[in-house]
């Protein structure tokens, strides 16, 4: 499970942000996970809950925003959010598309005390 190493990096980042902002406690962590990121949200939640103890994130709320796949059609330049993993432009049905969101995981925000 690579979610454990992701959570360790996330906790390290939270520690660094807290230190930079003279904070001793993180109360909320918000991440965005793309459906194509390869990160399993339930496993990430479990890993965060397990490893946050005795860190600045101990007791922090962990919110996950799920990002659908967003494409740009190279034929008609239309941007679309896909409801299914069918990589066709909904406007012109071209398969000449570029994924512009939904492949990554980002730390979106932290609330600190």
CSV table of N, CA and C in Angstrom, one decimal:
chain,number,residue,atom,x,y,z
A,1,UNK,N,0.8,-1.2,0.0
A,1,UNK,CA,0.0,0.0,0.0
A,1,UNK,C,0.9,1.2,0.0
A,2,UNK,N,0.9,2.0,-1.1
A,2,UNK,CA,1.7,3.2,-1.2
A,2,UNK,C,1.0,4.3,-0.5
A,3,UNK,N,-0.3,4.1,0.0
A,3,UNK,CA,-1.0,5.2,0.7
A,3,UNK,C,-0.2,5.5,2.0
A,4,UNK,N,0.5,4.6,2.6
A,4,UNK,CA,1.2,4.8,3.9
A,4,UNK,C,2.4,5.8,3.6
A,5,UNK,N,3.1,5.6,2.5
A,5,UNK,CA,4.2,6.6,2.2
A,5,UNK,C,3.6,7.9,1.8
A,6,UNK,N,2.5,8.0,1.1
A,6,UNK,CA,1.8,9.2,0.8
A,6,UNK,C,1.4,10.0,2.0
A,7,UNK,N,0.9,9.3,3.0
A,7,UNK,CA,0.5,9.9,4.3
A,7,UNK,C,1.7,10.4,5.0
A,8,UNK,N,2.8,9.7,5.0
A,8,UNK,CA,4.0,10.2,5.6
A,8,UNK,C,4.5,11.5,5.0
A,9,UNK,N,4.5,11.5,3.7
A,9,UNK,CA,4.8,12.8,3.0
A,9,UNK,C,3.9,13.9,3.3
A,10,UNK,N,2.6,13.6,3.4
A,10,UNK,CA,1.6,14.6,3.7
A,10,UNK,C,1.8,15.1,5.1
A,11,UNK,N,2.0,14.2,6.1
A,11,UNK,CA,2.3,14.6,7.5
A,11,UNK,C,3.5,15.5,7.6
A,12,UNK,N,4.6,15.1,6.8
A,12,UNK,CA,5.8,15.9,6.8
A,12,UNK,C,5.5,17.3,6.3
A,13,UNK,N,4.7,17.4,5.2
A,13,UNK,CA,4.3,18.7,4.6
A,13,UNK,C,3.5,19.5,5.6
A,14,UNK,N,2.6,18.9,6.3
A,14,UNK,CA,1.8,19.6,7.4
A,14,UNK,C,2.7,20.1,8.5
A,15,UNK,N,3.7,19.3,8.9
A,15,UNK,CA,4.6,19.7,9.9
A,15,UNK,C,5.4,21.0,9.5
A,16,UNK,N,5.8,20.9,8.2
A,16,UNK,CA,6.6,22.1,7.7
A,16,UNK,C,5.8,23.3,7.6
A,17,UNK,N,4.5,23.2,7.1
A,17,UNK,CA,3.6,24.4,7.0
A,17,UNK,C,3.3,24.9,8.4
A,18,UNK,N,3.1,24.0,9.4
A,18,UNK,CA,2.8,24.5,10.7
A,18,UNK,C,4.0,25.2,11.3
A,19,UNK,N,5.2,24.7,11.1
A,19,UNK,CA,6.5,25.3,11.5
A,19,UNK,C,6.6,26.7,10.9
A,20,UNK,N,6.4,26.8,9.6
A,20,UNK,CA,6.5,28.1,8.9
A,20,UNK,C,5.5,29.1,9.4
A,21,UNK,N,4.4,28.7,9.9
A,21,UNK,CA,3.4,29.6,10.3
A,21,UNK,C,3.3,29.7,11.9
A,22,UNK,N,4.3,29.3,12.6
A,22,UNK,CA,4.4,29.3,14.0
A,22,UNK,C,3.1,28.7,14.7
A,23,UNK,N,2.7,27.6,14.1
A,23,UNK,CA,1.5,26.9,14.6
A,23,UNK,C,2.0,25.6,15.3
A,24,UNK,N,1.2,25.2,16.3
A,24,UNK,CA,1.5,23.9,17.0
A,24,UNK,C,0.5,22.8,16.7
A,25,UNK,N,-0.6,23.2,16.0
A,25,UNK,CA,-1.6,22.2,15.8
A,25,UNK,C,-2.3,22.4,14.5
A,26,UNK,N,-2.5,21.4,13.7
A,26,UNK,CA,-3.3,21.4,12.5
A,26,UNK,C,-4.7,20.8,12.8
A,27,UNK,N,-5.8,21.6,12.5
A,27,UNK,CA,-7.1,21.1,12.9
A,27,UNK,C,-7.9,20.5,11.7
A,28,UNK,N,-7.4,20.9,10.5
A,28,UNK,CA,-8.1,20.4,9.3
A,28,UNK,C,-7.1,20.2,8.2
A,29,UNK,N,-7.2,19.1,7.4
A,29,UNK,CA,-6.4,18.9,6.3
A,29,UNK,C,-7.3,18.5,5.1
A,30,UNK,N,-7.2,19.3,4.0
A,30,UNK,CA,-8.1,19.0,2.9
A,30,UNK,C,-7.2,18.7,1.7
A,31,UNK,N,-7.5,17.5,1.1
A,31,UNK,CA,-6.7,17.1,-0.1
A,31,UNK,C,-7.7,16.9,-1.3
A,32,UNK,N,-7.1,17.0,-2.5
A,32,UNK,CA,-7.9,16.7,-3.7
A,32,UNK,C,-7.2,15.5,-4.3
A,33,UNK,N,-8.0,14.4,-4.6
A,33,UNK,CA,-7.5,13.2,-5.2
A,33,UNK,C,-8.2,13.0,-6.5
A,34,UNK,N,-7.4,12.9,-7.6
A,34,UNK,CA,-8.0,12.6,-8.9
A,34,UNK,C,-8.3,11.1,-9.0
A,35,UNK,N,-9.3,10.8,-9.8
A,35,UNK,CA,-9.8,9.5,-9.9
A,35,UNK,C,-8.7,8.6,-10.7
A,36,UNK,N,-7.8,9.3,-11.4
A,36,UNK,CA,-6.8,8.5,-12.1
A,36,UNK,C,-5.4,8.6,-11.4
A,37,UNK,N,-5.4,9.0,-10.1
A,37,UNK,CA,-4.2,9.2,-9.4
A,37,UNK,C,-3.6,7.9,-8.9
A,38,UNK,N,-4.4,6.9,-8.8
A,38,UNK,CA,-3.9,5.6,-8.3
A,38,UNK,C,-4.0,5.5,-6.7
A,39,UNK,N,-4.5,6.6,-6.1
A,39,UNK,CA,-4.6,6.7,-4.7
A,39,UNK,C,-6.0,6.2,-4.3
A,40,UNK,N,-6.1,5.3,-3.4
A,40,UNK,CA,-7.4,4.7,-2.9
A,40,UNK,C,-7.8,5.6,-1.7
A,41,UNK,N,-8.9,6.4,-1.9
A,41,UNK,CA,-9.3,7.3,-0.8
A,41,UNK,C,-9.6,6.6,0.6
A,42,UNK,N,-10.2,5.5,0.6
A,42,UNK,CA,-10.5,4.8,1.9
A,42,UNK,C,-9.2,4.4,2.6
A,43,UNK,N,-8.3,3.9,1.8
A,43,UNK,CA,-7.0,3.5,2.4
A,43,UNK,C,-6.2,4.7,2.9
A,44,UNK,N,-6.3,5.8,2.1
A,44,UNK,CA,-5.6,7.0,2.5
A,44,UNK,C,-6.2,7.5,3.9
A,45,UNK,N,-7.5,7.5,4.0
A,45,UNK,CA,-8.2,7.9,5.2
A,45,UNK,C,-7.7,7.1,6.4
A,46,UNK,N,-7.7,5.8,6.2
A,46,UNK,CA,-7.3,4.9,7.3
A,46,UNK,C,-5.8,5.1,7.7
A,47,UNK,N,-5.0,5.3,6.7
A,47,UNK,CA,-3.5,5.6,6.9
A,47,UNK,C,-3.4,6.9,7.7
A,48,UNK,N,-4.1,7.9,7.2
A,48,UNK,CA,-4.0,9.2,7.9
A,48,UNK,C,-4.4,9.1,9.4
A,49,UNK,N,-5.6,8.5,9.6
A,49,UNK,CA,-6.1,8.3,11.0
A,49,UNK,C,-5.1,7.5,11.8
A,50,UNK,N,-4.4,6.6,11.2
A,50,UNK,CA,-3.4,5.8,12.0
A,50,UNK,C,-2.2,6.5,12.3
A,51,UNK,N,-1.6,7.3,11.3
A,51,UNK,CA,-0.3,7.9,11.5
A,51,UNK,C,-0.3,9.3,12.0
A,52,UNK,N,-1.5,9.9,12.1
A,52,UNK,CA,-1.5,11.3,12.6
A,52,UNK,C,-1.3,11.5,14.1
A,53,UNK,N,-1.4,10.4,14.8
A,53,UNK,CA,-1.3,10.4,16.3
A,53,UNK,C,0.2,10.9,16.6
A,54,UNK,N,0.3,11.7,17.6
A,54,UNK,CA,1.5,12.3,18.1
A,54,UNK,C,2.2,13.1,17.1
A,55,UNK,N,1.5,13.7,16.2
A,55,UNK,CA,2.0,14.7,15.2
A,55,UNK,C,1.2,16.0,15.4
A,56,UNK,N,1.6,17.0,14.6
A,56,UNK,CA,0.8,18.3,14.7
A,56,UNK,C,-0.6,18.0,14.2
A,57,UNK,N,-0.9,16.9,13.5
A,57,UNK,CA,-2.2,16.6,12.9
A,57,UNK,C,-3.0,15.8,13.8
A,58,UNK,N,-2.5,15.4,15.0
A,58,UNK,CA,-3.3,14.6,16.0
A,58,UNK,C,-4.6,15.3,16.2
A,59,UNK,N,-5.7,14.6,15.9
A,59,UNK,CA,-7.0,15.2,16.1
A,59,UNK,C,-7.6,15.9,15.0
A,60,UNK,N,-6.8,16.1,13.9
A,60,UNK,CA,-7.2,16.9,12.7
A,60,UNK,C,-8.3,16.1,11.9
A,61,UNK,N,-9.2,16.9,11.4
A,61,UNK,CA,-10.2,16.4,10.5
A,61,UNK,C,-9.5,16.3,9.1
A,62,UNK,N,-9.8,15.2,8.4
A,62,UNK,CA,-9.2,14.9,7.1
A,62,UNK,C,-10.3,14.8,6.1
A,63,UNK,N,-10.3,15.8,5.1
A,63,UNK,CA,-11.4,15.9,4.1
A,63,UNK,C,-10.7,15.5,2.7
A,64,UNK,N,-11.4,14.7,2.0
A,64,UNK,CA,-11.0,14.3,0.7
A,64,UNK,C,-12.0,14.8,-0.4
A,65,UNK,N,-11.5,15.6,-1.3
A,65,UNK,CA,-12.3,16.1,-2.4
A,65,UNK,C,-11.9,15.2,-3.6
A,66,UNK,N,-12.9,14.6,-4.2
A,66,UNK,CA,-12.7,13.7,-5.3
A,66,UNK,C,-12.7,14.5,-6.6
A,67,UNK,N,-11.7,14.4,-7.4
A,67,UNK,CA,-11.6,15.1,-8.7
A,67,UNK,C,-11.9,14.2,-9.9
A,68,UNK,N,-12.9,14.5,-10.6
A,68,UNK,CA,-13.2,13.7,-11.8
A,68,UNK,C,-12.2,14.1,-12.9
A,69,UNK,N,-12.2,13.3,-13.9
A,69,UNK,CA,-11.3,13.5,-15.0
A,69,UNK,C,-11.8,14.7,-15.9
A,70,UNK,N,-10.9,15.7,-16.1
A,70,UNK,CA,-11.2,16.8,-17.0
A,70,UNK,C,-10.3,16.7,-18.2
A,71,UNK,N,-10.9,16.8,-19.4
A,71,UNK,CA,-10.2,16.7,-20.6
A,71,UNK,C,-10.3,18.0,-21.4
A,72,UNK,N,-9.4,18.2,-22.3
A,72,UNK,CA,-9.5,19.2,-23.4
A,72,UNK,C,-9.4,18.5,-24.7
A,73,UNK,N,-10.4,18.8,-25.5
A,73,UNK,CA,-10.4,18.2,-26.9
A,73,UNK,C,-9.4,18.9,-27.8
A,74,UNK,N,-8.5,18.1,-28.4
A,74,UNK,CA,-7.5,18.7,-29.3
A,74,UNK,C,-8.2,19.1,-30.7
A,75,UNK,N,-9.4,18.6,-30.9
A,75,UNK,CA,-10.0,18.8,-32.2
A,75,UNK,C,-10.9,20.1,-32.1
A,76,UNK,N,-11.7,20.2,-31.1
A,76,UNK,CA,-12.6,21.4,-31.0
A,76,UNK,C,-12.3,22.3,-29.8
A,77,UNK,N,-11.3,22.0,-29.0
A,77,UNK,CA,-10.8,22.8,-27.9
A,77,UNK,C,-11.8,22.9,-26.8
A,78,UNK,N,-12.8,22.1,-26.7
A,78,UNK,CA,-13.8,22.1,-25.7
A,78,UNK,C,-13.2,21.4,-24.4
A,79,UNK,N,-13.4,22.0,-23.2
A,79,UNK,CA,-13.0,21.3,-22.0
A,79,UNK,C,-14.3,20.7,-21.4
A,80,UNK,N,-14.1,19.4,-20.9
A,80,UNK,CA,-15.2,18.7,-20.4
A,80,UNK,C,-14.8,17.8,-19.2
A,81,UNK,N,-15.7,17.6,-18.3
A,81,UNK,CA,-15.5,16.7,-17.2
A,81,UNK,C,-16.2,15.4,-17.5
A,82,UNK,N,-15.4,14.3,-17.5
A,82,UNK,CA,-16.0,13.0,-17.8
A,82,UNK,C,-16.7,12.4,-16.7
A,83,UNK,N,-17.9,11.9,-17.0
A,83,UNK,CA,-18.6,11.1,-15.9
A,83,UNK,C,-18.2,9.7,-15.9
A,84,UNK,N,-17.7,9.2,-17.0
A,84,UNK,CA,-17.2,7.8,-17.1
A,84,UNK,C,-15.8,7.9,-17.7
A,85,UNK,N,-15.0,6.8,-17.6
A,85,UNK,CA,-13.7,6.8,-18.1
A,85,UNK,C,-13.7,6.5,-19.6
A,86,UNK,N,-14.5,7.2,-20.3
A,86,UNK,CA,-14.6,7.1,-21.8
A,86,UNK,C,-13.9,8.3,-22.4
A,87,UNK,N,-12.7,8.2,-22.9
A,87,UNK,CA,-11.9,9.3,-23.3
A,87,UNK,C,-12.3,9.8,-24.7
A,88,UNK,N,-13.5,10.3,-24.8
A,88,UNK,CA,-14.1,10.9,-26.0
A,88,UNK,C,-14.6,12.2,-25.7
A,89,UNK,N,-14.5,13.2,-26.6
A,89,UNK,CA,-15.0,14.5,-26.4
A,89,UNK,C,-16.6,14.4,-26.4
A,90,UNK,N,-17.3,14.9,-25.4
A,90,UNK,CA,-18.7,14.8,-25.4
A,90,UNK,C,-19.4,15.7,-26.5
A,91,UNK,N,-18.6,16.7,-27.0
A,91,UNK,CA,-19.2,17.6,-28.0
A,91,UNK,C,-19.0,17.1,-29.4
A,92,UNK,N,-17.8,16.7,-29.8
A,92,UNK,CA,-17.5,16.3,-31.1
A,92,UNK,C,-17.2,14.8,-31.3
A,93,UNK,N,-17.1,14.1,-30.2
A,93,UNK,CA,-16.8,12.7,-30.1
A,93,UNK,C,-15.4,12.3,-30.6
A,94,UNK,N,-14.5,13.2,-30.7
A,94,UNK,CA,-13.1,13.0,-31.0
A,94,UNK,C,-12.4,12.2,-29.9
A,95,UNK,N,-11.5,11.3,-30.3
A,95,UNK,CA,-10.7,10.7,-29.2
A,95,UNK,C,-9.3,11.4,-29.1
A,96,UNK,N,-9.2,12.5,-29.7
A,96,UNK,CA,-7.9,13.3,-29.6
A,96,UNK,C,-8.1,14.3,-28.4
A,97,UNK,N,-7.9,13.7,-27.2
A,97,UNK,CA,-8.1,14.5,-26.0
A,97,UNK,C,-6.8,14.5,-25.2
A,98,UNK,N,-6.7,15.5,-24.3
A,98,UNK,CA,-5.6,15.6,-23.4
A,98,UNK,C,-6.2,15.8,-22.0
A,99,UNK,N,-5.8,15.0,-21.0
A,99,UNK,CA,-6.2,15.0,-19.6
A,99,UNK,C,-5.6,16.3,-19.0
A,100,UNK,N,-6.4,17.1,-18.4
A,100,UNK,CA,-5.9,18.3,-17.8
A,100,UNK,C,-6.2,18.4,-16.3
A,101,UNK,N,-7.0,17.4,-15.8
A,101,UNK,CA,-7.1,17.3,-14.3
A,101,UNK,C,-7.7,15.9,-14.0
A,102,UNK,N,-7.4,15.5,-12.8
A,102,UNK,CA,-7.9,14.2,-12.3
A,102,UNK,C,-6.8,13.1,-12.2
A,103,UNK,N,-5.5,13.5,-12.4
A,103,UNK,CA,-4.5,12.5,-12.4
A,103,UNK,C,-3.6,12.6,-11.1
A,104,UNK,N,-3.8,13.6,-10.3
A,104,UNK,CA,-2.9,13.9,-9.2
A,104,UNK,C,-3.6,14.0,-7.9
A,105,UNK,N,-2.8,14.1,-6.9
A,105,UNK,CA,-3.3,14.3,-5.5
A,105,UNK,C,-2.6,15.6,-5.0
A,106,UNK,N,-3.4,16.5,-4.5
A,106,UNK,CA,-2.8,17.8,-4.0
A,106,UNK,C,-3.3,18.1,-2.5
A,107,UNK,N,-2.4,18.7,-1.8
A,107,UNK,CA,-2.8,19.2,-0.5
A,107,UNK,C,-3.4,20.6,-0.8
A,108,UNK,N,-4.7,20.7,-0.5
A,108,UNK,CA,-5.4,21.9,-0.9
A,108,UNK,C,-5.4,23.0,0.1
A,109,UNK,N,-5.6,22.6,1.4
A,109,UNK,CA,-5.6,23.6,2.5
A,109,UNK,C,-5.4,22.9,3.8
A,110,UNK,N,-4.9,23.8,4.7
A,110,UNK,CA,-4.7,23.4,6.1
A,110,UNK,C,-5.4,24.5,7.0
A,111,UNK,N,-6.0,24.0,8.1
A,111,UNK,CA,-6.4,25.0,9.1
A,111,UNK,C,-5.5,24.7,10.4
A,112,UNK,N,-5.0,25.7,10.9
A,112,UNK,CA,-4.1,25.6,12.0
A,112,UNK,C,-4.4,26.5,13.2
A,113,UNK,N,-3.9,26.1,14.4
A,113,UNK,CA,-4.1,26.9,15.6
A,113,UNK,C,-2.7,27.3,16.0
